[in-house]
Coordinates of C-alpha atoms in Angstrom, one line a residue:
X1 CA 0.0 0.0 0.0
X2 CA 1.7 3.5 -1.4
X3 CA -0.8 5.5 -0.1
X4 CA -3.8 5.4 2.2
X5 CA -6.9 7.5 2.1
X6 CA -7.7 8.3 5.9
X7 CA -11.3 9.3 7.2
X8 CA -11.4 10.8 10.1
X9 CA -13.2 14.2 12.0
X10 CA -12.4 17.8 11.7
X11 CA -13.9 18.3 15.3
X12 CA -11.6 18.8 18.5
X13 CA -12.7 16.3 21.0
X14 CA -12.1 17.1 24.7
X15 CA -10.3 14.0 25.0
X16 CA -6.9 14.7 23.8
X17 CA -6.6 11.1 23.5
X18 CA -8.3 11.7 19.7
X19 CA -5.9 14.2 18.6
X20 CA -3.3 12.2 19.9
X21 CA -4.0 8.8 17.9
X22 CA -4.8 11.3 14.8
X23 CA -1.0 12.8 14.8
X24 CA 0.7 9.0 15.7
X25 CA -1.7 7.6 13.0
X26 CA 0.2 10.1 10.4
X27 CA 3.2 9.5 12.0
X28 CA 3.1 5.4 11.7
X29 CA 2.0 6.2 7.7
X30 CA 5.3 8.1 7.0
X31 CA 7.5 6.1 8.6
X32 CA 6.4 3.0 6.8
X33 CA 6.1 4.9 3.6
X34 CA 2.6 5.0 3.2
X35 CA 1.5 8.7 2.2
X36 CA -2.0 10.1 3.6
X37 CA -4.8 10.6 1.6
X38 CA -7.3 12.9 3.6
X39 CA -9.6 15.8 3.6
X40 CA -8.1 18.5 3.5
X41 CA -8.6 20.1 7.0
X42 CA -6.4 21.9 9.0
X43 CA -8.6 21.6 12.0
X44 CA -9.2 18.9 14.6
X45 CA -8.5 15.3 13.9
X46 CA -7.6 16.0 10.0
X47 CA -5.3 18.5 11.4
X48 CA -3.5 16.0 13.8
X49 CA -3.6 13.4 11.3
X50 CA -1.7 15.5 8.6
X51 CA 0.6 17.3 10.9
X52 CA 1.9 14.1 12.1
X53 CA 2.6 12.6 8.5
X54 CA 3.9 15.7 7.6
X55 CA 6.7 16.2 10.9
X56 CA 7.7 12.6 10.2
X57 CA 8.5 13.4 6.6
X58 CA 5.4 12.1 4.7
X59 CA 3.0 12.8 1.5
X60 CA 0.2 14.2 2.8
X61 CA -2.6 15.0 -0.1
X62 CA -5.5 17.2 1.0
X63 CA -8.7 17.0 -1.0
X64 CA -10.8 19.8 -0.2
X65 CA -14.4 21.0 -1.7
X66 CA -14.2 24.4 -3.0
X67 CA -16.7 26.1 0.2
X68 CA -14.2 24.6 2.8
X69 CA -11.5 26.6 1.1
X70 CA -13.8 29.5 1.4
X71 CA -14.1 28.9 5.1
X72 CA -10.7 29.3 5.6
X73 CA -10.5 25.3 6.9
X74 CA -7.6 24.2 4.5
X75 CA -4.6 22.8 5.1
X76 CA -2.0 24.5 3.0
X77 CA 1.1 23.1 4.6
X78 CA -0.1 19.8 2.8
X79 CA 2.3 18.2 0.1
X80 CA -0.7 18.7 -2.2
X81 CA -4.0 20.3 -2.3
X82 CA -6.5 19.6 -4.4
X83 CA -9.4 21.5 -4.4
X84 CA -12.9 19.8 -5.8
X85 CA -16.4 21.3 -6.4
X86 CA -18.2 19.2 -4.1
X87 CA -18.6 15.8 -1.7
X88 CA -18.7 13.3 -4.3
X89 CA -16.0 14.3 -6.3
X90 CA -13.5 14.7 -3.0
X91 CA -14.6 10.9 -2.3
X92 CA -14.0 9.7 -5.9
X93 CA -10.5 11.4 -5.5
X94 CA -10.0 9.3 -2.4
X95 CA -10.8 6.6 -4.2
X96 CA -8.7 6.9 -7.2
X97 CA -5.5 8.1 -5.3
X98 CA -5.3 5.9 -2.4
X99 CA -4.5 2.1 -2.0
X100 CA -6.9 1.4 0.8
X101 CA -9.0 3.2 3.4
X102 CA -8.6 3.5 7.1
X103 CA -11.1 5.0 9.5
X104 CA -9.8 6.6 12.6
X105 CA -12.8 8.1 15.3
X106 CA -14.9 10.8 13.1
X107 CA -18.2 12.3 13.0
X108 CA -21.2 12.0 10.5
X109 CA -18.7 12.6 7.6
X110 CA -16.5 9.9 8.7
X111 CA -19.5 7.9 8.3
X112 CA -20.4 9.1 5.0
X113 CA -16.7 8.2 3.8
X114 CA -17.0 4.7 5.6
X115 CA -20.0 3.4 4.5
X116 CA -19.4 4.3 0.4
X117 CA -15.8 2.7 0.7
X118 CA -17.8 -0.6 2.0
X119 CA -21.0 -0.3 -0.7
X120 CA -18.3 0.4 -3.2
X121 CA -16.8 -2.6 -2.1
X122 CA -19.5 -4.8 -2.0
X123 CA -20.7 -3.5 -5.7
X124 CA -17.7 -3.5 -7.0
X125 CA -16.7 0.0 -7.6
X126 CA -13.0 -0.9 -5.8
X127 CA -11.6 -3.6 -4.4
X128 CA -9.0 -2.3 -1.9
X129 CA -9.5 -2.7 1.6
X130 CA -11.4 -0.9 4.1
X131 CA -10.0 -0.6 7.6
X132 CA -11.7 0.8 11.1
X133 CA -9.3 1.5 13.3
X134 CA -11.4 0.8 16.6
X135 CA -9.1 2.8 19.3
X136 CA -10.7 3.1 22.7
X137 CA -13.3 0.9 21.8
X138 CA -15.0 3.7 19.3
X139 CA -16.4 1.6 16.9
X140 CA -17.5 -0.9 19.1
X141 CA -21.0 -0.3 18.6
X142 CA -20.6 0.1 14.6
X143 CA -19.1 -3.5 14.6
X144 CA -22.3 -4.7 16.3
X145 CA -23.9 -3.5 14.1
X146 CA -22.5 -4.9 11.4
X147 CA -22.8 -8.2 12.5
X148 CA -26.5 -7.5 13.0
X149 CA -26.9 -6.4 9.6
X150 CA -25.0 -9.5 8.7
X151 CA -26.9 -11.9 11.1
X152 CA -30.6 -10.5 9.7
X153 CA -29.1 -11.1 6.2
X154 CA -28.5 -7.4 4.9
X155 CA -25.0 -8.5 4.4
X156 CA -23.8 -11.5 2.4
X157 CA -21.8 -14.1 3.7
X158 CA -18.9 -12.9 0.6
X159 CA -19.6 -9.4 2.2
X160 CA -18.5 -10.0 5.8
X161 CA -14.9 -9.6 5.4
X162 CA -14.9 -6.3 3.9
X163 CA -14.7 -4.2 6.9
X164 CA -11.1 -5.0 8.7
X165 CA -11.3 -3.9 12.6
X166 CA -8.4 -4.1 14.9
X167 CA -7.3 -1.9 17.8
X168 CA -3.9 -1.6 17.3
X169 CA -2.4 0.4 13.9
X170 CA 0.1 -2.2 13.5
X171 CA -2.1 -4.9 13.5
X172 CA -5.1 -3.4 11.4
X173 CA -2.6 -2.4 8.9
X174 CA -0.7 -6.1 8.5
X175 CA -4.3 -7.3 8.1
X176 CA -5.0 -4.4 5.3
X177 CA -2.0 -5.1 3.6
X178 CA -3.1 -9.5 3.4
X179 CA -6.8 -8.3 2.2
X180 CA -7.5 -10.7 -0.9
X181 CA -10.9 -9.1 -2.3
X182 CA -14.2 -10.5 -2.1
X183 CA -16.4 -11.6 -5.1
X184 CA -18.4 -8.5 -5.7
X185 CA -22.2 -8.2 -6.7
X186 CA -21.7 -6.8 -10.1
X187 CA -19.2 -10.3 -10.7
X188 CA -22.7 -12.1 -8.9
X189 CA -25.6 -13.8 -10.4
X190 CA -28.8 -13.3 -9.4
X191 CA -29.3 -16.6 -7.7
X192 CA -26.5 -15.4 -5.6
X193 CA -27.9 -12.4 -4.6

């Protein structure tokens, strides 16, 4: 994996312990070579998370919708900055420039990213692999319910695999880097389904 797109908030969480795991999570990427895909943001998490890669010598590629550059949220000090109209063309970008996509605590938008990297998955759209970095326990209640989904049937059995969890960076990203992809629906036929 050359580069990594990385979801993750732009919010300031009273527990430093966020900001903290953002800037070692950048950190860990540029040492091992991997360059950060991300957002853009010079602010909270996505702030953190890019001035870690950066310090440690890294790539660090912002892709920003045009409004956020407005606000005066962008991170200039990235390696590059590219600026997008709107949502959907920062998360095809993330798609097309990254190698695989690792989720770190976020908000609503973290979501957003999250879930299309898994439904692009399952369709077909990629097939890279989708990590959830589940520090502090986080995601905990995300993974359940993903198994629910799974256990109802809203997830198929050649589905179930897609989402890689671990606690530990070192761990989720050995995992990342063994992902073999998954049959996806579009390669499905209907009896399948």
């Amino acid at each position: 994996m050359n580069r990594l797109a990385v979801y993750c908030g732009s919010a300031t969480p009273e527990d430093s312990r966020y900001i903290e795991l953002a800037r070692e999570v950048g950190a860990t990427l540029a040492a091992r070579g991997v360059g950060v895909v991300y957002g853009g943001g010079r602010l909270g998490l996505m702030g953190a998370l890019a001035s870690g890669a950066l310090h440690a010598g890294g790539e660090v590629i912002g892709v920003i919708p045009e409004a956020m550059i407005k606000a005066e949220v962008a991170n200039l000090e990235c390696t590059d900055l590219k600026v997008v109209a709107n949502m959907h063309e920062r998360k095809q970008a993330f798609t097309d420039l990254s190698d695989g996509f690792l989720t770190i605590p976020g908000g609503v938008g973290t979501m957003d990213e999250l879930w299309e990297a898994v439904s692009w998955a399952q369709l077909g759209y990629h097939n890279k692999p989708v990590g959830v970095l589940n520090a502090f326990g986080f995601y905990d209640g995300l993974l359940e319910f993903n198994r629910h989904m799974a256990e109802v049937g809203f997830v198929r059995p050649a589905h179930q695999g897609i989402i890689i969890a671990e606690v530990e960076l070192p761990a989720l990203l050995e995992r990342m880097a063994e992902y073999r992809p998954h049959t996806p629906i579009f390669q499905m036929k209907a009896e399948d389904l």
